[in-house]
PDB file of C-alpha atoms and ligand atoms in Angstrom:
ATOM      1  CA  UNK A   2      61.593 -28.832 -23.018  1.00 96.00           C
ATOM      2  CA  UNK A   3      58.787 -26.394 -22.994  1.00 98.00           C
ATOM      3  CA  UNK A   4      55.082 -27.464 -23.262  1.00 98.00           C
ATOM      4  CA  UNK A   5      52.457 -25.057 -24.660  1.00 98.00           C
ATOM      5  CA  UNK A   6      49.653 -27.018 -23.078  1.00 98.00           C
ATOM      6  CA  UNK A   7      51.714 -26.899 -19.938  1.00 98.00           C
ATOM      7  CA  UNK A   8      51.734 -22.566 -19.542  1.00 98.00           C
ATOM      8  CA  UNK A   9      47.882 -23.058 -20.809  1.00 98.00           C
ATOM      9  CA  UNK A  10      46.964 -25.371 -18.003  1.00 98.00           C
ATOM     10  CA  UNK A  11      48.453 -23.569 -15.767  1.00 98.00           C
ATOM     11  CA  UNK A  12      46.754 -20.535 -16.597  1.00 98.00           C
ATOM     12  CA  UNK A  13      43.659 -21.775 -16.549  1.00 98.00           C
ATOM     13  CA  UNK A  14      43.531 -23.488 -13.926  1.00 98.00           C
ATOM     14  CA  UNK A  15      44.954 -21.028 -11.566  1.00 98.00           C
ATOM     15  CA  UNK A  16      42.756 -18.346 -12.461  1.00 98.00           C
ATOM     16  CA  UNK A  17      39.710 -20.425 -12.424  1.00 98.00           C
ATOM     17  CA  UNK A  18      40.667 -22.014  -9.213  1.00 98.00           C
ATOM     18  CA  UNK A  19      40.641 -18.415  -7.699  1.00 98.00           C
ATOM     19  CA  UNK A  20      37.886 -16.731  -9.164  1.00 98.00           C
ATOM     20  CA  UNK A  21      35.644 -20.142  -7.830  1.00 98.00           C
ATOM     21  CA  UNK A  22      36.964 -18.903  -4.853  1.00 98.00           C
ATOM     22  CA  UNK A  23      36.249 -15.638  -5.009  1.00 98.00           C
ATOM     23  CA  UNK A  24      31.676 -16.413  -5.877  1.00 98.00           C
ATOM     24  CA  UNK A  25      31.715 -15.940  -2.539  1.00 98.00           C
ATOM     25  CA  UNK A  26      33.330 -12.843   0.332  1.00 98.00           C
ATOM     26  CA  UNK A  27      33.179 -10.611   2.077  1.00 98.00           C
ATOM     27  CA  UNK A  28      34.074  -7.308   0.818  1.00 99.00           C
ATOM     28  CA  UNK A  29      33.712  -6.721  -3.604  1.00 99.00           C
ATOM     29  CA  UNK A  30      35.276  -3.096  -4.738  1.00 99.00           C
ATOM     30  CA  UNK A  31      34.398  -1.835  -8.377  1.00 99.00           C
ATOM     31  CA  UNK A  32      37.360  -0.371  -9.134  1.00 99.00           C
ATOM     32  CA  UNK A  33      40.907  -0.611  -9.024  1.00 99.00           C
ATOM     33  CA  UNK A  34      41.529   2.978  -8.512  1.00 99.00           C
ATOM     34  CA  UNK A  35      43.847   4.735  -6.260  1.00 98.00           C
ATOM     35  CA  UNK A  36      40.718   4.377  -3.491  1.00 99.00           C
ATOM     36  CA  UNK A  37      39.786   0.921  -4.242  1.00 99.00           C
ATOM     37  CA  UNK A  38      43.067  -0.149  -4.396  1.00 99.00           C
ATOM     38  CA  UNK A  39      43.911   1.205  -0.855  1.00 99.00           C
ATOM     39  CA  UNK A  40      40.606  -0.012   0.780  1.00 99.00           C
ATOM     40  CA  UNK A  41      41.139  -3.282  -0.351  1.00 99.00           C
ATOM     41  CA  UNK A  42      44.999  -3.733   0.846  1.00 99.00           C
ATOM     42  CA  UNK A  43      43.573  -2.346   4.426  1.00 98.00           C
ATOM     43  CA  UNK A  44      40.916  -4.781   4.493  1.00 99.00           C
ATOM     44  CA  UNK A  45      42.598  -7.856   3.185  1.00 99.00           C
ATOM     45  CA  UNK A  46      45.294  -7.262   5.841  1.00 98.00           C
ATOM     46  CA  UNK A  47      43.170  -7.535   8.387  1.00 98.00           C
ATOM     47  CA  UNK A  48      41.932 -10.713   6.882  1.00 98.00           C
ATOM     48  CA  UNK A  49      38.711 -10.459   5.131  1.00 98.00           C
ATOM     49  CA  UNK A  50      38.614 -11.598   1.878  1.00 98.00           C
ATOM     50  CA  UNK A  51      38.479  -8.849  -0.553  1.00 99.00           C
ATOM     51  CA  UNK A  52      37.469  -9.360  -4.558  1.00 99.00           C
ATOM     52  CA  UNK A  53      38.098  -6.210  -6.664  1.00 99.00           C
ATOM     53  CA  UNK A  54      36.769  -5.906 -10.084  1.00 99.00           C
ATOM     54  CA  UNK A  55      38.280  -3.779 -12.416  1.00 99.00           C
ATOM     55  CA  UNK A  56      36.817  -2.698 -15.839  1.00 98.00           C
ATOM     56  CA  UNK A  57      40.047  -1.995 -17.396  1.00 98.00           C
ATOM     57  CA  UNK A  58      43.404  -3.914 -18.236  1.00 98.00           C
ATOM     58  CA  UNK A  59      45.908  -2.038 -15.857  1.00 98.00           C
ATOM     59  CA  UNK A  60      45.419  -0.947 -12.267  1.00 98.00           C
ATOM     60  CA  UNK A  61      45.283   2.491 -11.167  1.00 98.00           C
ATOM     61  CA  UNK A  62      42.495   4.479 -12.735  1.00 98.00           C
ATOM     62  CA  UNK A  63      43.546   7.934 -12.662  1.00 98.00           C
ATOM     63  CA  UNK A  64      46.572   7.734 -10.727  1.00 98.00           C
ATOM     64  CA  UNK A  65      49.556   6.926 -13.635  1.00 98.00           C
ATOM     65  CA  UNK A  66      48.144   9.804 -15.735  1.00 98.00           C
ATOM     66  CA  UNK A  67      49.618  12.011 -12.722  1.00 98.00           C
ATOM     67  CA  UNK A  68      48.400  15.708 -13.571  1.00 98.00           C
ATOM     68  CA  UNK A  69      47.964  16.463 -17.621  1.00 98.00           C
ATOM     69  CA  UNK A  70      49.851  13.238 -18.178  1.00 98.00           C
ATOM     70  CA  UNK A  71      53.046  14.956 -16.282  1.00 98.00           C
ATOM     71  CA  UNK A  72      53.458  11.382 -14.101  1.00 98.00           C
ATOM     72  CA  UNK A  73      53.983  12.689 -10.481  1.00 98.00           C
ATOM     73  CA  UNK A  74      51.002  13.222  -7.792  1.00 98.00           C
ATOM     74  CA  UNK A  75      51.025  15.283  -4.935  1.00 98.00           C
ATOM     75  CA  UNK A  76      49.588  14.279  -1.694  1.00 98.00           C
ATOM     76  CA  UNK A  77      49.274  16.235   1.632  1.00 97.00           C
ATOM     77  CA  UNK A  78      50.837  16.334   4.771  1.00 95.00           C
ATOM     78  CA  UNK A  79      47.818  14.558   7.012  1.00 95.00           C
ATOM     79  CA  UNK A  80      48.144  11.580   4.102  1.00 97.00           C
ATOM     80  CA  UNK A  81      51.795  11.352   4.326  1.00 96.00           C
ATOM     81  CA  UNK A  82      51.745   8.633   6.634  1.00 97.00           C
ATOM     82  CA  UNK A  83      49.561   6.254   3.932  1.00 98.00           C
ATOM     83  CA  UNK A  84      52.566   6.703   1.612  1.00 98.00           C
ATOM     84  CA  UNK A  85      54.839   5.478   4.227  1.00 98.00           C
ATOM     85  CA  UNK A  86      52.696   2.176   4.813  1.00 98.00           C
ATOM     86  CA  UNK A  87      53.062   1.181   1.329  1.00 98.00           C
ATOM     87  CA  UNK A  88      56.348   2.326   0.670  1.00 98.00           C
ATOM     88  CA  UNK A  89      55.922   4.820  -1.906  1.00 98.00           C
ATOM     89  CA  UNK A  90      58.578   7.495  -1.898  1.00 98.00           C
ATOM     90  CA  UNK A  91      58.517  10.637  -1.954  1.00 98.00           C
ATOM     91  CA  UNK A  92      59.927  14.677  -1.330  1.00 98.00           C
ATOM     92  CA  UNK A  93      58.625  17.780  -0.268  1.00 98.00           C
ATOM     93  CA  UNK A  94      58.237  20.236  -2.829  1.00 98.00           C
ATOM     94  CA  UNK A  95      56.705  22.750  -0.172  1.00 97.00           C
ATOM     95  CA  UNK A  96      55.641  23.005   3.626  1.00 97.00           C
ATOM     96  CA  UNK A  97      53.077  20.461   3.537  1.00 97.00           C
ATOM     97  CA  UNK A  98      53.037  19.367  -0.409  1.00 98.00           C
ATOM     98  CA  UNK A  99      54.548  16.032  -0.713  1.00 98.00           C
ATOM     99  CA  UNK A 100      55.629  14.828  -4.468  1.00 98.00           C
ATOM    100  CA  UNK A 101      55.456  11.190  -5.701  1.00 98.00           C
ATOM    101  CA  UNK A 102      56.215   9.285  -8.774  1.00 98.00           C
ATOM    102  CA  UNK A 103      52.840   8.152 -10.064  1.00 98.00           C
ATOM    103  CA  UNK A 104      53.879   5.037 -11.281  1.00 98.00           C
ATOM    104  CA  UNK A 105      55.621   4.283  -8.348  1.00 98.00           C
ATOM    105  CA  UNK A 106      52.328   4.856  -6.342  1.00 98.00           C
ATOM    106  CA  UNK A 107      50.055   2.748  -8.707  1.00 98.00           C
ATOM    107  CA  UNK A 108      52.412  -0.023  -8.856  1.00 98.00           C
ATOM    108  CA  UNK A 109      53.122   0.277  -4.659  1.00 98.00           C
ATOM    109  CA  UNK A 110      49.501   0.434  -4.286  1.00 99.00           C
ATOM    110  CA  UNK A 111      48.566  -3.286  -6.258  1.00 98.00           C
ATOM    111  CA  UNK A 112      51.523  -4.864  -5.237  1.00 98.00           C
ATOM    112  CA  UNK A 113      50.593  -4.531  -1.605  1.00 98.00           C
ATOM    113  CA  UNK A 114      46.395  -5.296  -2.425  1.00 99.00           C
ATOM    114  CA  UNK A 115      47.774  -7.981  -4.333  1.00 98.00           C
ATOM    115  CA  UNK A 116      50.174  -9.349  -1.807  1.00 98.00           C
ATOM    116  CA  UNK A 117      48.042  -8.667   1.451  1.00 98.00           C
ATOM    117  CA  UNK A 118      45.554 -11.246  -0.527  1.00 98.00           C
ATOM    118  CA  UNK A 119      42.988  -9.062  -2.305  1.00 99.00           C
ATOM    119  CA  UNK A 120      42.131 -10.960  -5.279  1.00 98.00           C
ATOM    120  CA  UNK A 121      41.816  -8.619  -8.158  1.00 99.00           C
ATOM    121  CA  UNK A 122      40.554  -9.395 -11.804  1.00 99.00           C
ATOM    122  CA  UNK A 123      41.135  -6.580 -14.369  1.00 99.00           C
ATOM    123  CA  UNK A 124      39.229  -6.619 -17.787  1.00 98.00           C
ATOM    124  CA  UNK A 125      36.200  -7.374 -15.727  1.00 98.00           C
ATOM    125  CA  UNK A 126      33.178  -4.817 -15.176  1.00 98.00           C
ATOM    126  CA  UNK A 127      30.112  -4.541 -12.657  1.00 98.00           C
ATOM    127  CA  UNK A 128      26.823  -3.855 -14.157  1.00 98.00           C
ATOM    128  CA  UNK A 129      24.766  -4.200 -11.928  1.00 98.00           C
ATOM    129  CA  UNK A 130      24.233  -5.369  -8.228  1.00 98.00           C
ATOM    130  CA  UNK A 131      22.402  -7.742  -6.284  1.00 98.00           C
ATOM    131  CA  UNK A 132      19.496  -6.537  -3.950  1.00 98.00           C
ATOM    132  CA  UNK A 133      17.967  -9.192  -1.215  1.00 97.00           C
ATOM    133  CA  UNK A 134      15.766  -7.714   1.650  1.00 96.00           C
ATOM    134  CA  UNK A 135      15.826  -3.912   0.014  1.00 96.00           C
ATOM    135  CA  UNK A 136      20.110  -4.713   0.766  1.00 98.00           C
ATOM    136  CA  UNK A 137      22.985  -4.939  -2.070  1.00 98.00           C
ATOM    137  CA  UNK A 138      24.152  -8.263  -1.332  1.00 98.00           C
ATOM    138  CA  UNK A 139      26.814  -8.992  -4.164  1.00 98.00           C
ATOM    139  CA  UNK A 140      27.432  -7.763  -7.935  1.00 99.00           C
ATOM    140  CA  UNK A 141      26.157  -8.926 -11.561  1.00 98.00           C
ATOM    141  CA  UNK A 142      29.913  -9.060 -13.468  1.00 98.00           C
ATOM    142  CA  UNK A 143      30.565  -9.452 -17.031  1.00 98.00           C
ATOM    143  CA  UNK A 144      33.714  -9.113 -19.212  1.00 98.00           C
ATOM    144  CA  UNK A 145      34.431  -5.535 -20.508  1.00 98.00           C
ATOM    145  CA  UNK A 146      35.142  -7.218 -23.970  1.00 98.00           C
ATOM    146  CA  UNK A 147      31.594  -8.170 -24.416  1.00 98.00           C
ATOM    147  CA  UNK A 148      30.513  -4.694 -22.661  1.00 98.00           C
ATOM    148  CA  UNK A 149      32.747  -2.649 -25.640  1.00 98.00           C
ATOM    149  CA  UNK A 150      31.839  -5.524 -28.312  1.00 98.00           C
ATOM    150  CA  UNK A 151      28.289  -4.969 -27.256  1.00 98.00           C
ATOM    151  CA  UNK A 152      27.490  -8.831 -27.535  1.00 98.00           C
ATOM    152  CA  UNK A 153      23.854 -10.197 -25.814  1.00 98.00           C
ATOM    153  CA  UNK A 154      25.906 -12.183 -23.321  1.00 98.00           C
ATOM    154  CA  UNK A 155      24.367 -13.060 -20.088  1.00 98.00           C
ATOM    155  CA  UNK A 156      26.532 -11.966 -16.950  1.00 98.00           C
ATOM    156  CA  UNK A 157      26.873 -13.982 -13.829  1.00 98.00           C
ATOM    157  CA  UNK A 158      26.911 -13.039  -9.768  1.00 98.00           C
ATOM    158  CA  UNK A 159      29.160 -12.954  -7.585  1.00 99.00           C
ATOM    159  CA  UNK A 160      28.025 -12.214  -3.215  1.00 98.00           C
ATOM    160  CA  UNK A 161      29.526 -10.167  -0.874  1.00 98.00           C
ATOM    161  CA  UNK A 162      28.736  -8.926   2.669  1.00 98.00           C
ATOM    162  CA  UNK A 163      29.159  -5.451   1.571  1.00 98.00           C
ATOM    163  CA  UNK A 164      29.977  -3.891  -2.202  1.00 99.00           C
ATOM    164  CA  UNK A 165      32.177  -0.411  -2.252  1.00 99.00           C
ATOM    165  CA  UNK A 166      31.632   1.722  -5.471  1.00 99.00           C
ATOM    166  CA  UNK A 167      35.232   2.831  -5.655  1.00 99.00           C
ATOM    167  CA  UNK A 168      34.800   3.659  -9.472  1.00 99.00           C
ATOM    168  CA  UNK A 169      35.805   7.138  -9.474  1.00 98.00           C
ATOM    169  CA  UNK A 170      33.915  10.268 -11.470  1.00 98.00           C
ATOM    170  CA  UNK A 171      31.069   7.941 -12.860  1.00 98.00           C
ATOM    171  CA  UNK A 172      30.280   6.799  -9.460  1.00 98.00           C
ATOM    172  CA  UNK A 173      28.258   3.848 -11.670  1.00 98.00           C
ATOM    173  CA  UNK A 174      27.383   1.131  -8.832  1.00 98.00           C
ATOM    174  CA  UNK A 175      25.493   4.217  -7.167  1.00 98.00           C
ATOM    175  CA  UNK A 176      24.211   5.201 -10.252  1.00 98.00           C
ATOM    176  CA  UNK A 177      22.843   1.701 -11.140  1.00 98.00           C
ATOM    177  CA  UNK A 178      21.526   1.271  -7.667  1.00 98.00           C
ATOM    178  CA  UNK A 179      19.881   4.999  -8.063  1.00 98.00           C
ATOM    179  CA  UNK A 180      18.537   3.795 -11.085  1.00 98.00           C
ATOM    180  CA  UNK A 181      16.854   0.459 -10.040  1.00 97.00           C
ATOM    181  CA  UNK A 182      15.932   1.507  -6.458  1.00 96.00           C
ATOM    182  CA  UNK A 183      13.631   4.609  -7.754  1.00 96.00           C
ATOM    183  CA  UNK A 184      15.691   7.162  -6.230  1.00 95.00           C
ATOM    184  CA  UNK A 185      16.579   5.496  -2.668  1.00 97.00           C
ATOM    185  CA  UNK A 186      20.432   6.105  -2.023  1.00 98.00           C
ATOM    186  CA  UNK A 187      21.421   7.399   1.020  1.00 98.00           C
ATOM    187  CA  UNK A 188      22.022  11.411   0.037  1.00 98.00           C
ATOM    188  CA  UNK A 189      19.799  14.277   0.507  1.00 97.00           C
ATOM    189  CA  UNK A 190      17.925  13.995  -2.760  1.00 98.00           C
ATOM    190  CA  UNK A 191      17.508  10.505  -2.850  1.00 98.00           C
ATOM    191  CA  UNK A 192      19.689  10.324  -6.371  1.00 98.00           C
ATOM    192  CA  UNK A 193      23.094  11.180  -7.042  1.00 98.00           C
ATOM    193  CA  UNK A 194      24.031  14.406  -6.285  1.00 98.00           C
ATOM    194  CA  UNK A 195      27.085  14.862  -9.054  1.00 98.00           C
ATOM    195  CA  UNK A 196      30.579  16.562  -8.450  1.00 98.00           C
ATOM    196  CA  UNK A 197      31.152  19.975  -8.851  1.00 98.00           C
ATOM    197  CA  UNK A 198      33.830  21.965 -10.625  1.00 98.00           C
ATOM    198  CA  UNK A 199      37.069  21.935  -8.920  1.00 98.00           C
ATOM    199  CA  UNK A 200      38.102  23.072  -5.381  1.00 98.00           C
ATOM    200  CA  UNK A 201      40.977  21.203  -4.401  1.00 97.00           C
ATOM    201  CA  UNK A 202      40.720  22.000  -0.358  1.00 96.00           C
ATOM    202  CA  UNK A 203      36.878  21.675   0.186  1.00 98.00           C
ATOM    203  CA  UNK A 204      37.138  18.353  -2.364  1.00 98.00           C
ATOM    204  CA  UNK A 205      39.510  16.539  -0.180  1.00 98.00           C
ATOM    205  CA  UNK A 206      37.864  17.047   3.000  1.00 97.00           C
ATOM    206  CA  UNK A 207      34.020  16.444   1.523  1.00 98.00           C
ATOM    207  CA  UNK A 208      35.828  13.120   0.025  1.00 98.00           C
ATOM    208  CA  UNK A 209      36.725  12.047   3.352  1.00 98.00           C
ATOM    209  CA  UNK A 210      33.255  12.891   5.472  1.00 98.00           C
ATOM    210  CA  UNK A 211      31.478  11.586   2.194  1.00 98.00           C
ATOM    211  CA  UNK A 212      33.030   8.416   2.301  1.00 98.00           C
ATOM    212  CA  UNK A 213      30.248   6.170   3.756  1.00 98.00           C
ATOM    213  CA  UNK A 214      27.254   4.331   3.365  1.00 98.00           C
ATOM    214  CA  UNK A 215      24.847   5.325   0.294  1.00 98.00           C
ATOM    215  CA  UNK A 216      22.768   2.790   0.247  1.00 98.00           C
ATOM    216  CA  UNK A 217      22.374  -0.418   2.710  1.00 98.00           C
ATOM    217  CA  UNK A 218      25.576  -2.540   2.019  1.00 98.00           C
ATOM    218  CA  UNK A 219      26.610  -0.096  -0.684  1.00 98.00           C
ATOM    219  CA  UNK A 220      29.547   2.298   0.688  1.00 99.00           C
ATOM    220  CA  UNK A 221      31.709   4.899  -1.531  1.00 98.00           C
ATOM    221  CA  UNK A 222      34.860   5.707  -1.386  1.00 99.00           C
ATOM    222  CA  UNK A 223      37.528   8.038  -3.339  1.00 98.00           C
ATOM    223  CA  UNK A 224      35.871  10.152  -6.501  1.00 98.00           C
ATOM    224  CA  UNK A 225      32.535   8.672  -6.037  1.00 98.00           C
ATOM    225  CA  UNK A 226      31.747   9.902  -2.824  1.00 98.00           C
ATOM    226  CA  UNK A 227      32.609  13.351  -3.881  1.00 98.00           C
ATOM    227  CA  UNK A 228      30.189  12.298  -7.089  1.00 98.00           C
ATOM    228  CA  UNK A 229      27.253  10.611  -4.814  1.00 98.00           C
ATOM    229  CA  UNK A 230      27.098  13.456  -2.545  1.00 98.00           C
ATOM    230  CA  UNK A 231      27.902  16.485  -4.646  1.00 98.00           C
ATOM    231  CA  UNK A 232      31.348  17.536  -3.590  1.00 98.00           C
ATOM    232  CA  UNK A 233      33.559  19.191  -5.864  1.00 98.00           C
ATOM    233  CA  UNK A 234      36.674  17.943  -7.706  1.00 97.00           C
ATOM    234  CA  UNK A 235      40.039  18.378  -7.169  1.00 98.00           C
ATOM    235  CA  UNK A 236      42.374  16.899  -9.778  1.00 96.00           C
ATOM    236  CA  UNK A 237      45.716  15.428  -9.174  1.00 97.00           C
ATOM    237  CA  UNK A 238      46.038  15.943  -5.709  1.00 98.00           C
ATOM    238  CA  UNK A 239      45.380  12.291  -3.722  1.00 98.00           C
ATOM    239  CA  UNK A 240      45.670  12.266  -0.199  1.00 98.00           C
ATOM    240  CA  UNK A 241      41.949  11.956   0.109  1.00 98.00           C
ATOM    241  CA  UNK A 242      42.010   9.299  -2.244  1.00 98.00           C
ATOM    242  CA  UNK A 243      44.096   7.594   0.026  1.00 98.00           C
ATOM    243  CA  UNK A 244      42.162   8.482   3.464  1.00 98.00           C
ATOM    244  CA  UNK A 245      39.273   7.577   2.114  1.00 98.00           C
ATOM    245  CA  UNK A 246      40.198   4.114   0.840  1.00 99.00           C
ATOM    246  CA  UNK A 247      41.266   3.418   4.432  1.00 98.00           C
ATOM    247  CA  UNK A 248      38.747   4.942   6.227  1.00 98.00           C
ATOM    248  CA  UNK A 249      35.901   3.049   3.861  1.00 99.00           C
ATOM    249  CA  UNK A 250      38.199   0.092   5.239  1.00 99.00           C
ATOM    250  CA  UNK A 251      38.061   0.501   9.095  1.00 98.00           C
ATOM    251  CA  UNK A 252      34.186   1.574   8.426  1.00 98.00           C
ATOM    252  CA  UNK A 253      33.692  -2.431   6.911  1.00 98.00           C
ATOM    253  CA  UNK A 254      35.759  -3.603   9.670  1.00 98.00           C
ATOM    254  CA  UNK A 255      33.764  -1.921  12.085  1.00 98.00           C
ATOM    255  CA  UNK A 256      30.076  -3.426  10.604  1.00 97.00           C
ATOM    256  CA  UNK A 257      31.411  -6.895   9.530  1.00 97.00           C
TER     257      UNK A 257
HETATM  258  O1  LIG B   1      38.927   6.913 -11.391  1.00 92.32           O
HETATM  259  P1  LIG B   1      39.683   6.204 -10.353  1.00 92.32           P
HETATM  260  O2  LIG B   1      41.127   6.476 -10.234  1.00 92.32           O
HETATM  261  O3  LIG B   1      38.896   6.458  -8.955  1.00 92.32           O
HETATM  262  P2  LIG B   1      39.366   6.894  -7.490  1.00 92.32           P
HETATM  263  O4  LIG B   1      40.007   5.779  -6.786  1.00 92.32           O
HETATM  264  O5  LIG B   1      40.488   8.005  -7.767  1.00 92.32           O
HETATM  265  C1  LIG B   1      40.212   9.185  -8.468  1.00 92.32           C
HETATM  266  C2  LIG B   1      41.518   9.758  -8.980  1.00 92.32           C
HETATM  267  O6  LIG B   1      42.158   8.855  -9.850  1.00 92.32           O
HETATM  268  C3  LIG B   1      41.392  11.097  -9.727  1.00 92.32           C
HETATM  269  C4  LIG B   1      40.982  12.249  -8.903  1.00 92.32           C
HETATM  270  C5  LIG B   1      41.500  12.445  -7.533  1.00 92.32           C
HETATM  271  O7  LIG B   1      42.709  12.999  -7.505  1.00 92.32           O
HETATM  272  O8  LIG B   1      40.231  13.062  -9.325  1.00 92.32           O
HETATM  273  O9  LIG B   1      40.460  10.943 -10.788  1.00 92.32           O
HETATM  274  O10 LIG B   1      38.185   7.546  -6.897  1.00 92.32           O
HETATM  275  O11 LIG B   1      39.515   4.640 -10.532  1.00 92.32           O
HETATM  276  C6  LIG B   1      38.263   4.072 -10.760  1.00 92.32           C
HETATM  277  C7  LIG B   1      38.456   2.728 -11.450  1.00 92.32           C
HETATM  278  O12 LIG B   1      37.206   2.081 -11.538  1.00 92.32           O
HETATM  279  C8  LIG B   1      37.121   1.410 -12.787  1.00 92.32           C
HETATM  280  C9  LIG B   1      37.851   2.322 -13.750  1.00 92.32           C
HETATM  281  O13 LIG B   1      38.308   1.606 -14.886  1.00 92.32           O
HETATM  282  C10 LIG B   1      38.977   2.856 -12.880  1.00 92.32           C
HETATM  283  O14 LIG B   1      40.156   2.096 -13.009  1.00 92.32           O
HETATM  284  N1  LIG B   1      35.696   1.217 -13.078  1.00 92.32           N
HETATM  285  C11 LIG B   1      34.794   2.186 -13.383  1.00 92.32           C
HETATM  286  N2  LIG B   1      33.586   1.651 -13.526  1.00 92.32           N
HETATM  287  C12 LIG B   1      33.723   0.307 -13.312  1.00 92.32           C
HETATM  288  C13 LIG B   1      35.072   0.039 -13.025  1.00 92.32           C
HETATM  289  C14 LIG B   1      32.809  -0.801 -13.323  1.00 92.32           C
HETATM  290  N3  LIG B   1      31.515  -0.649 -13.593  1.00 92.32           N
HETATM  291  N4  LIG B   1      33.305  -2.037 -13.055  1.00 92.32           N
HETATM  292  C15 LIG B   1      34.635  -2.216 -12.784  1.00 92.32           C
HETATM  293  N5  LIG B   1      35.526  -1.206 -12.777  1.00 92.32           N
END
């Protein structure tokens, strides 16, 4: 026999169990993207406890949508090796141009975030952050129902040791931080520099370099470091996606 109230108390209870848990860590990504995604599987297997919030209901930002919805990515030789860590297969389609499925890579890339014990909650969105001692010291979260339903519904906080804006074009944790600090990020202007039309071979490199701190606690990684600092685009090429979610990762480890 099958109880309804059963599957609904176990639902419940699981998830709430976890997300009490997770009030409290030590690293919070906005953004399940292809950078967030890889920063937090690098960081939770080293052991810190990683919460990633992500605005939509799948995983994977850009990456499934592969190049004009055609799903395969291509990544480069020097992030061939981050493939091979999470298993993702692929071929070489020219000296140097590796080819991958991009569902295979999206799925690959939450299954090991997922099972290296980042906790992730999809259909949840970061407006705003926390600031103690001129420091971002955790995230204001709400539900991205109420954010598309536009209902007055007050949003609750969750702390971290450090927050990475891994949210891709809009870069919008740097943008709210920009915003609320009067111009105070970490770039040469003080504000967010935007991206800049495409250039696939300076964009990967600037994504990499770019990936760092932009504002005391605040790091970016993937799309919105190229967006914070002013680096161009470079569509659906993602090896510096990749590098940069792991590099944002042995940064954290470094500093916490
Ligand atoms: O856009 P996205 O894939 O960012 P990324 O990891 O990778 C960029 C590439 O996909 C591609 C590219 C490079 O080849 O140009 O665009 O830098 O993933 C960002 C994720 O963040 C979510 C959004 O739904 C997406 O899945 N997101 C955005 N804003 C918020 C958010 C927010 N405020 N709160 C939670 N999630």
């Amino acid at each position: 026999m099958i109880e309804e109230t059963v599957i609904s108390k176990a639902i419940v209870q699981t998830y709430l169990n976890e997300l009490l848990e997770s009030v409290e860590s030590d690293i919070i990504i906005g953004g399940g993207g292809p950078s967030g995604l890889c920063a937090g599987y690098y960081l939770a297997k080293k052991g810190y406890k990683v919460v990633i919030f992500e605005r939509a209901l799948k995983l994977g930002g850009g990456m499934p949508g592969g190049g004009i919805m055609f799903n395969r990515i291509v990544v480069q030789e020097g992030a061939r090796e981050i493939l091979d860590e999470f298993d993702i297969r692929c071929q070489e389609y020219q000296s140097g141009y590796f080819v991958a499925h991009s569902l295979e890579a999206t799925a690959a890339l939450a299954d090991k975030a997922l099972k290296a014990g980042a906790r992730i909650y999809n259909l949840i969105m970061i407006e705003d952050v926390m600031v103690k001692d001129k420091r971002v010291s955790g995230v204001v979260i709400n539900w991205s129902s109420v954010e598309m339903s536009k209902l007055h519904v007050d949003p609750i906080a969750f702390q971290s040791k450090v927050v990475i804006d891994a949210t891709g074009h809009p870069c919008e944790i740097a943008r709210i931080v920009e915003k609320k600090s009067g111009g105070n990020l970490l770039t040469p202007s003080g504000k967010v520099e935007g991206e800049k039309s495409m250039c696939a071979e300076v964009a990967e490199q600037f994504t990499v370099r770019n990936t760092k701190e932009a504002f005391p606690n605040l790091y970016v990684c993937g799309m919105a470091s190229n967006a914070v600092f002013g680096g161009p685009r470079m569509g659906p090429i993602f090896g510096g996606m990749l590098l940069s979610g792991k590099k944002v990762a042995e940064l954290i480890m470094k500093k916490i």
